[in-house]
Structures are given as structure tokens and as C-alpha cells.
Amino acid sequence: MISNYIKLVIRALGQNKFFTSISLFGISFTLAILMLIISMLETEVDTNPALSERDKMVLVPNLQLKKIFYDTIYSYDSTMYNGEIVIDFRYKLYEQGSSNSNNELAHWFLEEHLDDIPNAVNQTFFNRNQVNNSKVELKAVYADHRFGEVFDFKFIDGFGFNETAVKNEELVAVITDDLADKYFGRRDKVLGKNIEKNGRNYSVIGVIKPAGIMLLSLDIVVPYTHDYIDSQIRDENSFGSYMAMYIGDESSDVELIKEDIKFINSNTEVPAPAREYFDITEFKPYGFHEACAGQILDMNNAEQSLNIMTWVMYALIGFLILLPTLNLINLNVGRFMERNSEIGVRKAFGVDRTTILVQFILENIVQTFLGGLIGLGLAILGIDLINDTNLIGDIVLKVNYRFFGYSLIICLLFGLLLGILHAYRMSKMHIVSALKQNKL
Amino acid sequence: MITSNQVNKVYRTKTIETTALHSVNLEIPEGEFLSIMGPSGRGKSTLLNIIGLLDAPTSGQVQINESNPPKYNTKSMVKFRNKKLGFIFQGFHLIPDLSVSDNIELPLFYRKTSSKERRKLAEEALESVGLKNRMSHFPSQLSDGQKHRVTITRAIVGKPQKILTDQPTGNLDSVMGNEVMDILMHLNSENNITIVMVTHDENMAKKTHKLMRLYDGQQVA
Ligand SMILES: Nc1ncnc2c1ncn2[C@@H]1O[C@H](COP(=O)(O)OP(=O)(O)OP(=O)(O)O)[C@@H](O)[C@H]1O
Ligand SMILES: [Mg+2]
């Protein structure tokens, strides 16, 4: 029986070539485009040179000090401005509530508490700040020598600084080629040239490609030992501008590193000078994707941010699929209208409602499925073409079959929904009025 | 035997109420060829649809083969229509996406006849109306006369007891019209099929056993 239906459906689709091809084109073209976009996105993140180890990374971005108060709250904050730390002691009075101070960490605090993580194979402490130089505005990073080990930036020229350079407070800098272009007007042959920052001249020893993500958005990297205020002076302030990035041997180590850090956290007391104001210390570890999502939305709630971002992503893709689907629905409605007479005839000659339902639903499914297959074909062809012609540099795109599967399922669901909706309306239609509507 | 008892049909729209049929009583014995005549818009198609169980009367009853009054929109009603009744509509109502033979096989398809058997019956039926060579054509490739014959074939292929036809010779020239009429008369006399035919053509009506006239939804003769 089912083969009868399928035959009927294929025949119907084959006969109405114009409609079928428009509808197939709609489905397959959208799928193909989506797959291309996904493939490009994936490749972008995949081959991103600074983050090829991102699946093994754990970030500790900030420190929170908390106290539950019943009638008074002390607020205590610090910010990094122009390479200088501005400490802001403000005294606020509330009726009741909790006090919560939140900022990046001081270098000494990281050294003292977070320097030895058993499951991490490497780590780097770094900060990011805005410097208003005389010539250009700089996004500067103070870092240790392992910054370039944890993040495998792509070097166009030269090298990063080593441990000795950091220890000896050498005036050396690694800059991006974009900054080289802005500052020197050229992207190559800038090694050994001087770049001015906070009144000091740094000699360029390396040129890198920008990483292209917010977390590592920077123009210049210099040894953290130049950052006297924040890294070397062990004042009572445990807040600073630094964060820590750890890297495991493999991605399964991420959870272990997180556990290590949580354990350390549970044994860390509030630094003595702050005890008057706070009684809970909290520094949380985040996986790379959580951290990225947190950067964009809310670092205090990185896990939730990742969830939100994931859903936004799904919604966007859903929306992209929805547009042409709506178009298809539109076309389908028109086509179903034309088929009133067919329904009338079929009903008069003995088709029952279920059979009509099955027929129209099957028609939709077969159509969507064919569209999906053609779309896959188009996407593979397109990706091959792009790879062969080096249309976007030497990036090699890959077909994401899992994504294809999901999209096809979404399309099929839409097709099914559409089919059921129309088939239901059709099957409900009164024979006599169906017959009246058009005649061939 | 088809009987109708005090059948009324009232169409209500928001603004107007049309009485399409008013107390129609009918008795059509097995094997009779009845024609229904009357001016346009006076309820002929409405009556035919009600006799053919395609539409429910507003009040009154229709009985076929002395069975109980049928329940509309049930599976058993659908089955009954499929087995016992054949329809030739006013207008062709062929399915454009299906070939001539697939169109004809429709009633058999829903009877779950095997595809081989369907093909054989369709072939035979088409042969009887001289259209065997058009089996794999599509409706849009046929002349109007040929379409008429295809719709007749579709109605008879399932060997129904009764055929209901609405102006089967309506827009045909007299030669074609006579041809169609001959087919119907042949079916009636040879196979003892009961036929109810709506027509505007006195000459055609004269050839049938009995004539009924409808005027403003009422039987006048
Ligand atoms: N669905 C409907 N809603 C409202 N009024 C209707 C409906 N169907 C038919 N009518 C009305 O019922 C009356 C009878 O219609 P019917 O189709 O039976 O006429 P007819 O005798 O077959 O006419 P013709 O010879 O032109 O085919 C007409 O006045 C028509 O306008
Ligand atoms: Mg009529």
C-alpha cells in the first residue's frame, strides 16, 4: 500500500514540474547556503592560530569578594585606566543585603594562590588594558613568557619574548601586523623598530596575526614586569587586572583543572586587609567556550551566557531555515488551492480522510527529502569549488554532515507540519464545495 | 432502488437563505434511466449530490437499496459510494497530475485492487469508449469530447450499480452528445445500471425512461 502512495506522490511531483522544481530549489538552495556558512564558521574557529588548543583551556577571569550584611555594605573597587590602577574606596550604606566586589586579579594573588595547578601542563597570567599612546590607541597586554606558548599566535616575523627578557624587564614588544601597519605604515620589516608606550620605547621583536576573538583582542604584548603598579607591588589589594589561562594535556583534563581550581578556592581565605569588609573569596574556572560567551554577555554568569548564546545561534539558524520555508508554505498553499477539485473527485470516488492525510503528508516529505539531498549535493559541489579555486585563501572547507542531518530533520519536520496542516484542511473540506472551486 | 422522502435543502449564508430543494419525493427503481430537467439554478445539481450521498439534506431522508438512512462522512458511507455509485460531474474534474489511465483507476485504487488488475480493467473500460490509445496521455492533452469520455470511463470502471451524471452532454456538439448518450443508454440496457442524469437537452431527456422537472426546488412533473 505504501509503495502505491509513493508512486502516486512521485508521479504527482513529476507531473507538476514547475512547482516541484521551485520548491526543491528553495529547500536545496537554502540548505546548501547554510552548510557553506557553517563550514566557513567552523573552519574559522578551527584554524584560528592562537586557539588551536582551545578545547584544553581553562580560564580564571576574575575574583569576587563577598559579604552578607544585615544593614550596612562596604563597596570596594578598582579599575585599570591608562596603565594605572585606580583604586576606588567608596563607602555605601544600604538598609540590608549583601556586599559583592568583583574584578580581575592582582598578579601577586595569582602567583601566591594559582601558580601550581596539578592537572595543568602550562599556564599564563596576562592582562588587557587600553593605552592612549601619543600616536595610536593601543590595546596592550602585559604577560609572562608563556603567553605565547599557551596561545599559539601565528608569527609573521620574529619571536616572542623569553623568560630572561621578562625577568630583566627588557623593553621588548610583540605587535600585530595591523598595529605595524597603523604605526609604521608597513606590515613587514619592522623588527628592531621602536614603539612608544607609557613614555617608554619598546623594541619590536615579533609580529603576529591578530587572533580575531574578543578575549585575545590586542595590539601589543609586553613583559608583565613593566607593569609595576599591578604586578609587583604587593599592596593589600587582591584585585588587579590579570587573569589566568591554564591548558591541559587533552580536553578531558579541563574538568580536572576546574576541580583543582575549585579545591584551591575552597581553601583560600580572604586576604587579611580585606577581611574587615568581606568573608568569602571566589574565583571560578571556565572552559574556553564559556569564557567567550561570558565575554560577550556576562562574565559572572559564563555558563548561563554560553547557554544563551547557543540558543541565539540555534534561533538564528532556525530563522534562516524558516524564511524560505515560509515561502514554500506560501507556494504550497497556492498549490493546494488548485487541488480542491482533485480532493473533491478523490472523495467522491471513495477516499477517506486518513488516506488523503497520508497522501499529502507523504508528498511533502518526499519533496523535502529530495530537496535536502539536492542541497547536500550543491553544498558538496560548492565546497569543492571553493577549495579547488582557493577562493578564500588557503583555507580548506569541510562538509559538516551532522549539521546537514539536523537541517534535514528540521526541514522534514517543517514539511510534516505543513503537510499535516494542509492535509487536515483538505480532508475536512466538503465534497460539493471542493468540486465547485475549479474545473478542468 | 433509490428513494427520497421529503428532502429539503436550504443554503444559508450570512445575508440570504436559498431553498434549493423543497419536499422532494423520489422513487427510482433498479435499472431505471431517469432524467432531471429544469431551468438553471433551480436545484438539479443539489438534488443529484444528495441522491449521490455527496451532500446531506437539510431535512428528509435518502435511502439507497432499502438500507437505513446513511450516516454522512463515515467510512462505511465512503466505501458504499466507492463500490455502488459512479459519478460524472458537471465539468470534467480530471486530476491534471495523473495520466488518463491513472485518473480512471482512481475508484479501483481506493478499493485496493492490485495494480495489474486496475490496469486491465482501465484498459477494457477505455476500449469500450474508443480511447485505448490515449491511456498514458494527460488530461491537458485531450480534446473536450475525449475528456468527457474519460470521465464516463472513470464512473463505470468500478462497475457501479448506479451512475449519477450532471449534464454529461452539456457542452458537446450534437454528434458528440449523441455518442455520449449512446454509451449511457448502452450501459443502462446491457448492464442494468440505474442512471440519473441532469440535462438541459429535451432530445436527450426523451430517450430516457422517465423525466422529472424541477422548478424552484419543487417537483413539477
Ligand atoms: N454552497 C451553496 N451556498 C449557497 N447557495 C448555494 C450553494 N450551492 C448552490 N446554491 C444555490 O442553490 C440553488 C440551486 O443550485 P444548483 O447548483 O442545484 O442549480 P442547478 O439546477 O444545478 O443549476 P445549473 O443548471 O446552472 O447547473 C442556486 O440558487 C444556487 O445559487
Ligand atoms: Mg448544476
Short mmCIF file of N, CA and C in Angstrom, two decimals, chain A residues 1 4-5 7-8 11-13 15-16 335 339 341-342 344-356 359 430-432 434-440, chain B residues 11 49 53-56 75 78 81-82 85-87 89-98 102 106-107 109-110 112-113 115 118 138-140 147 154-155:
data_model
loop_
_atom_site.label_atom_id
_atom_site.label_comp_id
_atom_site.label_asym_id
_atom_site.label_seq_id
_atom_site.Cartn_x
_atom_site.Cartn_y
_atom_site.Cartn_z
N MET A 1 0.83 -1.20 0.00
CA MET A 1 0.00 0.00 0.00
C MET A 1 0.86 1.25 0.00
N ASN A 4 2.29 2.13 -3.21
CA ASN A 4 1.30 2.78 -4.06
C ASN A 4 1.29 4.28 -3.85
N TYR A 5 1.29 4.66 -2.57
CA TYR A 5 1.30 6.08 -2.24
C TYR A 5 2.51 6.76 -2.84
N LYS A 7 4.40 5.89 -5.25
CA LYS A 7 4.31 6.00 -6.71
C LYS A 7 3.44 7.19 -7.07
N LEU A 8 2.30 7.26 -6.38
CA LEU A 8 1.35 8.34 -6.65
C LEU A 8 2.02 9.69 -6.43
N ARG A 11 4.68 10.50 -9.00
CA ARG A 11 4.02 10.86 -10.24
C ARG A 11 3.47 12.29 -10.16
N ALA A 12 2.84 12.58 -9.00
CA ALA A 12 2.27 13.92 -8.84
C ALA A 12 3.37 14.97 -8.90
N LEU A 13 4.48 14.70 -8.20
CA LEU A 13 5.59 15.66 -8.19
C LEU A 13 6.19 15.79 -9.58
N GLN A 15 4.75 15.31 -12.42
CA GLN A 15 3.89 15.98 -13.36
C GLN A 15 3.93 17.48 -13.20
N ASN A 16 3.93 17.92 -11.95
CA ASN A 16 3.91 19.36 -11.72
C ASN A 16 5.35 19.86 -11.63
N ARG A 335 -0.80 25.92 -4.26
CA ARG A 335 -0.92 24.67 -4.97
C ARG A 335 -2.08 23.85 -4.42
N ARG A 339 -5.78 22.32 -5.94
CA ARG A 339 -6.08 20.90 -5.89
C ARG A 339 -7.42 20.59 -5.21
N SER A 341 -10.34 20.62 -6.48
CA SER A 341 -11.14 19.77 -7.34
C SER A 341 -10.67 18.32 -7.22
N GLU A 342 -9.34 18.18 -7.16
CA GLU A 342 -8.79 16.83 -7.00
C GLU A 342 -9.32 16.16 -5.74
N GLY A 344 -12.08 16.87 -4.16
CA GLY A 344 -13.49 16.56 -4.35
C GLY A 344 -13.66 15.24 -5.08
N VAL A 345 -12.93 15.10 -6.18
CA VAL A 345 -13.05 13.90 -7.00
C VAL A 345 -12.62 12.67 -6.21
N ARG A 346 -11.46 12.80 -5.56
CA ARG A 346 -10.97 11.64 -4.81
C ARG A 346 -11.99 11.23 -3.74
N LYS A 347 -12.56 12.25 -3.09
CA LYS A 347 -13.53 11.92 -2.04
C LYS A 347 -14.76 11.27 -2.61
N ALA A 348 -15.26 11.80 -3.72
CA ALA A 348 -16.46 11.23 -4.33
C ALA A 348 -16.22 9.78 -4.71
N PHE A 349 -14.99 9.49 -5.18
CA PHE A 349 -14.72 8.13 -5.62
C PHE A 349 -14.17 7.24 -4.52
N GLY A 350 -14.31 7.69 -3.30
CA GLY A 350 -14.10 6.73 -2.23
C GLY A 350 -12.82 6.84 -1.44
N VAL A 351 -12.20 8.01 -1.37
CA VAL A 351 -11.04 8.11 -0.50
C VAL A 351 -11.53 8.61 0.86
N ASP A 352 -10.97 8.03 1.93
CA ASP A 352 -11.37 8.52 3.24
C ASP A 352 -10.35 9.54 3.74
N ARG A 353 -10.66 10.17 4.83
CA ARG A 353 -9.84 11.28 5.31
C ARG A 353 -8.41 10.87 5.62
N THR A 354 -8.26 9.71 6.24
CA THR A 354 -6.89 9.29 6.60
C THR A 354 -6.02 9.14 5.36
N THR A 355 -6.61 8.53 4.33
CA THR A 355 -5.82 8.31 3.12
C THR A 355 -5.38 9.65 2.51
N ILE A 356 -6.29 10.61 2.51
CA ILE A 356 -5.92 11.93 1.99
C ILE A 356 -4.81 12.53 2.83
N GLN A 359 -1.58 10.85 1.97
CA GLN A 359 -1.08 11.22 0.65
C GLN A 359 -0.39 12.59 0.67
N HIS A 430 -15.63 20.00 2.34
CA HIS A 430 -16.86 19.41 1.87
C HIS A 430 -16.75 19.07 0.39
N ILE A 431 -17.18 17.87 0.03
CA ILE A 431 -17.00 17.41 -1.35
C ILE A 431 -17.59 18.38 -2.37
N VAL A 432 -18.85 18.75 -2.11
CA VAL A 432 -19.54 19.54 -3.12
C VAL A 432 -18.85 20.89 -3.32
N ALA A 434 -15.74 21.55 -2.68
CA ALA A 434 -14.43 21.29 -3.29
C ALA A 434 -14.58 21.16 -4.80
N LEU A 435 -15.62 20.46 -5.21
CA LEU A 435 -15.83 20.26 -6.64
C LEU A 435 -16.17 21.55 -7.35
N LYS A 436 -16.82 22.46 -6.61
CA LYS A 436 -17.25 23.70 -7.26
C LYS A 436 -16.10 24.63 -7.57
N GLN A 437 -14.96 24.46 -6.78
CA GLN A 437 -13.99 25.54 -6.81
C GLN A 437 -13.22 25.70 -8.10
N ASN A 438 -12.84 24.61 -8.72
CA ASN A 438 -12.34 24.82 -10.09
C ASN A 438 -12.51 23.58 -10.93
N LYS A 439 -12.54 23.78 -12.17
CA LYS A 439 -12.91 22.66 -13.02
C LYS A 439 -11.95 22.55 -14.19
N LEU A 440 -11.54 21.33 -14.48
CA LEU A 440 -10.74 21.13 -15.68
C LEU A 440 -11.51 20.20 -16.60
N TYR B 11 -29.73 26.46 1.70
CA TYR B 11 -28.39 27.04 1.84
C TYR B 11 -28.50 28.35 2.59
N ASN B 49 -26.48 15.62 -6.03
CA ASN B 49 -25.48 15.43 -4.97
C ASN B 49 -26.07 14.73 -3.76
N LEU B 53 -25.24 10.91 -2.24
CA LEU B 53 -24.65 10.88 -0.90
C LEU B 53 -23.40 11.74 -0.77
N LEU B 54 -23.27 12.72 -1.69
CA LEU B 54 -22.14 13.64 -1.58
C LEU B 54 -22.48 14.79 -0.63
N ASP B 55 -23.76 14.98 -0.40
CA ASP B 55 -24.21 16.11 0.41
C ASP B 55 -25.39 15.63 1.25
N ALA B 56 -25.53 16.22 2.42
CA ALA B 56 -26.63 15.82 3.29
C ALA B 56 -27.81 16.78 3.11
N LYS B 75 -16.77 6.11 7.34
CA LYS B 75 -16.01 5.22 6.47
C LYS B 75 -16.93 4.33 5.66
N VAL B 78 -18.26 6.18 2.76
CA VAL B 78 -17.23 6.33 1.73
C VAL B 78 -17.11 5.04 0.92
N ARG B 81 -20.13 4.50 -1.38
CA ARG B 81 -20.03 5.34 -2.59
C ARG B 81 -19.04 4.74 -3.57
N ASN B 82 -17.93 4.31 -3.01
CA ASN B 82 -16.87 3.77 -3.86
C ASN B 82 -17.32 2.53 -4.62
N LEU B 85 -21.64 3.49 -6.42
CA LEU B 85 -22.02 4.68 -7.19
C LEU B 85 -20.90 5.14 -8.11
N GLY B 86 -21.30 5.62 -9.29
CA GLY B 86 -20.33 6.24 -10.20
C GLY B 86 -20.78 7.65 -10.51
N PHE B 87 -19.83 8.57 -10.56
CA PHE B 87 -20.21 9.97 -10.78
C PHE B 87 -19.63 10.52 -12.07
N PHE B 89 -19.36 14.33 -13.25
CA PHE B 89 -19.69 15.65 -12.72
C PHE B 89 -20.00 16.65 -13.83
N GLN B 90 -20.65 17.73 -13.41
CA GLN B 90 -20.82 18.87 -14.31
C GLN B 90 -19.44 19.52 -14.40
N GLY B 91 -18.81 19.46 -15.55
CA GLY B 91 -17.38 19.79 -15.64
C GLY B 91 -16.63 18.48 -15.52
N PHE B 92 -15.37 18.46 -15.95
CA PHE B 92 -14.72 17.15 -16.06
C PHE B 92 -14.16 16.65 -14.73
N HIS B 93 -13.50 17.57 -14.02
CA HIS B 93 -12.83 17.18 -12.77
C HIS B 93 -11.91 15.99 -12.94
N LEU B 94 -11.06 16.08 -13.94
CA LEU B 94 -9.98 15.10 -14.04
C LEU B 94 -8.80 15.65 -13.25
N ILE B 95 -7.97 14.77 -12.72
CA ILE B 95 -6.82 15.23 -11.95
C ILE B 95 -5.66 15.49 -12.92
N PRO B 96 -5.26 16.74 -13.04
CA PRO B 96 -4.29 17.09 -14.10
C PRO B 96 -2.95 16.39 -13.94
N ASP B 97 -2.59 16.06 -12.69
CA ASP B 97 -1.27 15.45 -12.45
C ASP B 97 -1.23 13.97 -12.79
N LEU B 98 -2.38 13.39 -13.04
CA LEU B 98 -2.41 11.95 -13.30
C LEU B 98 -2.72 11.67 -14.77
N ASP B 102 -4.44 6.53 -14.97
CA ASP B 102 -4.42 6.71 -13.51
C ASP B 102 -5.69 7.41 -13.03
N LEU B 106 -8.79 5.55 -10.42
CA LEU B 106 -9.00 6.12 -9.09
C LEU B 106 -9.95 5.33 -8.18
N PRO B 107 -11.19 5.02 -8.66
CA PRO B 107 -12.10 4.29 -7.76
C PRO B 107 -11.55 2.91 -7.38
N PHE B 109 -8.32 2.17 -7.18
CA PHE B 109 -7.18 2.41 -6.30
C PHE B 109 -7.62 2.40 -4.84
N TYR B 110 -8.73 3.09 -4.58
CA TYR B 110 -9.19 3.17 -3.19
C TYR B 110 -9.92 1.92 -2.75
N LYS B 112 -8.35 -0.80 -3.23
CA LYS B 112 -7.16 -1.64 -3.02
C LYS B 112 -7.07 -2.79 -4.00
N THR B 113 -7.57 -2.53 -5.21
CA THR B 113 -7.39 -3.52 -6.28
C THR B 113 -5.91 -3.53 -6.66
N SER B 115 -2.48 -3.46 -8.80
CA SER B 115 -2.21 -2.53 -9.90
C SER B 115 -2.40 -3.23 -11.25
N ARG B 118 -6.05 -3.34 -11.89
CA ARG B 118 -6.51 -1.98 -12.21
C ARG B 118 -6.25 -1.65 -13.66
N PHE B 138 -2.07 12.87 -20.74
CA PHE B 138 -2.56 13.60 -19.57
C PHE B 138 -3.77 14.42 -19.97
N PRO B 139 -4.66 14.75 -19.01
CA PRO B 139 -5.91 15.43 -19.34
C PRO B 139 -5.73 16.65 -20.24
N SER B 140 -4.63 17.40 -19.99
CA SER B 140 -4.44 18.62 -20.77
C SER B 140 -4.16 18.31 -22.24
N LYS B 147 -12.19 14.16 -23.11
CA LYS B 147 -12.26 14.30 -21.65
C LYS B 147 -13.59 13.77 -21.13
N ARG B 154 -14.24 6.73 -16.07
CA ARG B 154 -13.90 6.71 -14.65
C ARG B 154 -15.12 6.30 -13.82
N ALA B 155 -16.32 6.75 -14.26
CA ALA B 155 -17.52 6.42 -13.50
C ALA B 155 -17.89 4.95 -13.62
#
